Tab-separated table of C-alpha atoms in Angstrom:
chain	number	residue	atom	x	y	z
A	55	ALA	CA	47.413	129.589	96.300
A	56	LEU	CA	44.361	127.297	96.653
A	57	TRP	CA	46.381	124.188	95.553
A	58	ARG	CA	49.285	125.178	97.829
A	59	ASP	CA	47.175	125.880	100.871
A	60	HIS	CA	44.648	123.084	100.648
A	61	VAL	CA	46.574	120.211	98.996
A	62	VAL	CA	50.380	120.668	99.158
A	63	ARG	CA	50.360	122.228	102.628
A	64	ASN	CA	47.711	119.841	104.033
A	65	PRO	CA	49.593	118.184	106.908
A	66	GLY	CA	48.401	114.716	106.075
A	67	ILE	CA	49.132	114.915	102.351
A	68	ASN	CA	52.417	116.842	102.895
A	69	ALA	CA	53.831	114.337	105.350
A	70	ARG	CA	52.907	111.307	103.169
A	71	VAL	CA	54.307	112.793	100.000
A	72	ARG	CA	57.597	113.783	101.770
A	73	LYS	CA	57.883	110.419	103.378
A	74	ALA	CA	57.324	108.635	100.029
A	75	VAL	CA	59.898	110.829	98.220
A	76	LEU	CA	62.534	110.648	100.953
A	77	GLY	CA	62.002	106.896	101.216
A	78	ALA	CA	62.459	106.498	97.502
A	79	ILE	CA	65.728	108.476	97.575
A	80	GLU	CA	67.068	106.429	100.502
A	81	ARG	CA	66.188	103.179	98.644
A	82	GLU	CA	67.967	104.471	95.556
A	83	ARG	CA	71.015	105.285	97.706
A	84	GLU	CA	70.897	101.698	98.872
A	85	GLY	CA	71.018	100.417	95.333
A	86	GLU	CA	67.336	99.999	94.370
A	87	ARG	CA	66.014	101.368	91.135
A	88	ILE	CA	63.220	103.929	91.727
A	89	ASP	CA	60.824	105.865	89.518
A	90	GLN	CA	62.902	108.977	89.026
A	91	THR	CA	60.210	110.470	86.761
A	92	LEU	CA	57.735	110.460	89.690
A	93	VAL	CA	60.232	112.000	92.100
A	94	ARG	CA	61.060	114.723	89.505
A	95	ALA	CA	57.353	115.360	89.042
A	96	VAL	CA	56.933	115.870	92.815
A	97	THR	CA	59.958	118.130	93.301
A	98	SER	CA	59.055	120.128	90.174
A	99	MET	CA	55.412	120.557	91.406
A	100	LEU	CA	56.798	121.856	94.721
A	101	MET	CA	59.004	124.376	92.991
A	102	ASP	CA	56.103	125.379	90.698
A	103	VAL	CA	53.965	126.058	93.805
A	104	GLY	CA	56.791	128.198	95.156
A	105	GLU	CA	60.483	127.980	96.003
A	106	ASP	CA	59.592	128.498	99.701
A	107	VAL	CA	57.373	125.389	99.506
A	108	TYR	CA	60.124	123.307	97.891
A	109	VAL	CA	62.560	124.510	100.570
A	110	GLN	CA	60.337	124.216	103.608
A	111	ASP	CA	58.340	121.173	102.734
A	112	PHE	CA	61.102	119.118	101.005
A	113	GLU	CA	64.654	120.437	100.798
A	114	GLU	CA	65.181	121.056	104.533
A	115	HIS	CA	63.893	117.567	105.408
A	116	PHE	CA	65.939	116.010	102.530
A	117	LEU	CA	69.115	117.615	103.852
A	118	VAL	CA	68.493	116.377	107.374
A	119	SER	CA	67.814	112.845	106.117
A	120	SER	CA	70.959	113.102	103.897
A	121	THR	CA	73.042	114.175	106.894
A	122	GLU	CA	71.887	111.189	108.903
A	123	PHE	CA	72.335	108.737	105.958
A	124	TYR	CA	75.950	109.913	105.328
A	125	ARG	CA	76.808	109.972	109.073
A	126	VAL	CA	75.857	106.375	109.295
A	127	GLU	CA	77.479	105.563	105.963
A	128	SER	CA	80.789	107.175	106.992
A	129	GLU	CA	80.916	105.082	110.201
A	130	ARG	CA	80.338	101.931	108.082
A	131	PHE	CA	82.932	102.933	105.554
A	132	LEU	CA	85.442	103.431	108.367
A	133	ARG	CA	84.774	99.988	109.787
A	134	THR	CA	84.980	98.226	106.415
A	135	SER	CA	87.498	100.112	104.338
A	136	ASP	CA	91.140	101.185	104.084
A	137	CYS	CA	91.915	104.740	103.209
A	138	HIS	CA	91.917	104.353	99.467
A	139	GLU	CA	88.665	102.418	99.436
A	140	TYR	CA	87.042	104.933	101.779
A	141	LEU	CA	88.087	107.739	99.389
A	142	ARG	CA	86.832	105.879	96.312
A	143	ARG	CA	83.492	105.171	98.047
A	144	SER	CA	83.242	108.821	99.026
A	145	GLU	CA	83.998	109.939	95.484
A	146	ARG	CA	81.325	107.579	94.160
A	147	ARG	CA	78.759	108.957	96.562
A	148	LEU	CA	79.605	112.571	95.619
A	149	ASP	CA	79.109	111.621	91.959
A	150	GLU	CA	75.859	109.912	92.695
A	151	GLU	CA	74.462	112.955	94.576
A	152	HIS	CA	75.550	115.216	91.688
A	153	THR	CA	73.589	112.972	89.299
A	154	ARG	CA	70.662	112.859	91.643
A	155	VAL	CA	70.359	116.645	91.512
A	156	LYS	CA	70.595	116.613	87.711
A	157	GLU	CA	67.993	113.831	87.445
A	158	TYR	CA	65.209	114.957	89.791
A	159	LEU	CA	66.042	117.677	92.291
A	160	ASN	CA	66.108	121.372	91.830
A	161	ALA	CA	69.593	122.775	91.047
A	162	ARG	CA	69.348	125.109	94.117
A	163	THR	CA	69.747	121.950	96.242
A	164	GLU	CA	73.120	120.932	94.867
A	165	PRO	CA	75.527	123.249	96.810
A	166	ARG	CA	73.799	122.434	100.132
A	167	LEU	CA	73.613	118.723	99.390
A	168	MET	CA	77.248	118.505	98.342
A	169	ALA	CA	78.232	120.357	101.473
A	170	VAL	CA	76.372	117.783	103.543
A	171	VAL	CA	78.077	114.831	101.819
A	172	GLU	CA	81.486	116.462	102.021
A	173	THR	CA	81.051	117.303	105.658
A	174	GLU	CA	79.842	113.854	106.697
A	175	LEU	CA	82.145	111.745	104.579
A	176	LEU	CA	85.253	113.919	104.402
A	177	SER	CA	85.438	116.778	106.912
A	178	PHE	CA	84.329	114.922	110.046
A	179	ARG	CA	86.437	111.815	109.176
A	180	MET	CA	89.467	113.614	107.775
A	181	LEU	CA	92.002	112.779	110.480
A	182	GLY	CA	90.786	109.227	110.944
A	183	VAL	CA	90.799	108.494	107.160
A	184	LEU	CA	94.020	110.238	106.090
A	185	GLY	CA	95.819	109.000	109.249
A	186	MET	CA	95.009	105.325	108.804
A	187	ALA	CA	98.083	103.452	109.917
A	188	ASN	CA	98.399	100.954	107.073
A	189	SER	CA	96.752	102.838	104.175
A	190	GLY	CA	96.666	106.592	104.907
A	191	ILE	CA	98.721	109.379	103.443
A	192	ARG	CA	101.981	108.173	105.012
A	193	ARG	CA	101.540	104.725	103.507
A	194	MET	CA	100.607	106.195	100.124
A	195	LEU	CA	103.769	108.235	100.155
A	196	ALA	CA	105.949	105.357	101.304
A	197	ASP	CA	104.530	103.108	98.555
A	198	ASP	CA	104.518	105.795	95.792
A	199	LYS	CA	100.715	105.594	95.356
A	200	HIS	CA	100.488	108.745	93.202
A	201	ASP	CA	96.986	107.880	91.917
A	202	GLN	CA	95.698	107.564	95.522
A	203	LEU	CA	97.401	110.907	96.467
A	204	ALA	CA	95.748	112.500	93.473
A	205	LEU	CA	92.346	111.316	94.790
A	206	VAL	CA	93.208	112.788	98.229
A	207	TYR	CA	93.831	116.086	96.496
A	208	LYS	CA	90.726	115.869	94.336
A	209	LEU	CA	88.459	115.215	97.322
A	210	TYR	CA	90.053	117.302	100.052
A	211	ARG	CA	90.717	120.522	97.998
A	212	HIS	CA	87.024	121.438	98.599
A	213	VAL	CA	87.153	120.658	102.341
A	214	ASP	CA	88.173	123.334	104.863
A	215	GLY	CA	91.488	122.359	106.258
A	216	GLY	CA	91.723	119.249	104.079
A	217	LEU	CA	94.768	120.137	102.068
A	218	GLY	CA	96.407	121.709	105.098
A	219	LEU	CA	96.102	118.391	106.985
A	220	ALA	CA	97.284	116.478	103.941
A	221	LYS	CA	100.310	118.769	103.627
A	222	ALA	CA	101.142	118.495	107.339
A	223	MET	CA	100.980	114.688	107.133
A	224	MET	CA	103.149	114.722	104.046
A	225	GLY	CA	105.601	117.007	105.790
A	226	GLU	CA	105.788	114.613	108.745
A	227	HIS	CA	106.598	111.789	106.318
A	228	VAL	CA	109.353	113.777	104.535
A	229	THR	CA	111.104	114.960	107.666
């Protein structure tokens, strides 16, 4: 309790540690190599002090920063990608976040983190991505792009309404 109250929960120390860890994760998302051992040590220490400390002092802030990161990323992907490329980039980001949890975050973070990534990259952009005029579902069907349709299924089976929208778009193509 002494360590938690006077070191970990000290506002100055807490804010600096959180900023350093969140900054490292953002840099890694942008392609930079980071000291994962150090990040793992910090997140493990927070869990050792108490799950409530890990959640309140790190995880909640991490999820907020992840939401913002992927909101901006999804906008960039939409501007620079066709449907298939957008989906491949989204798949890669989901894989990276899964690995990130395994490497240095607590396992309890994974379902919430994956929900953030799926929401920002897939749910909120579903109609815009799958409906892309020259590369969306209709074009995949017209060009017999079965591998791309398989990726649509793989990614959107976990998204509320994802397969329903894909099915409706396919139905419009067939009729």
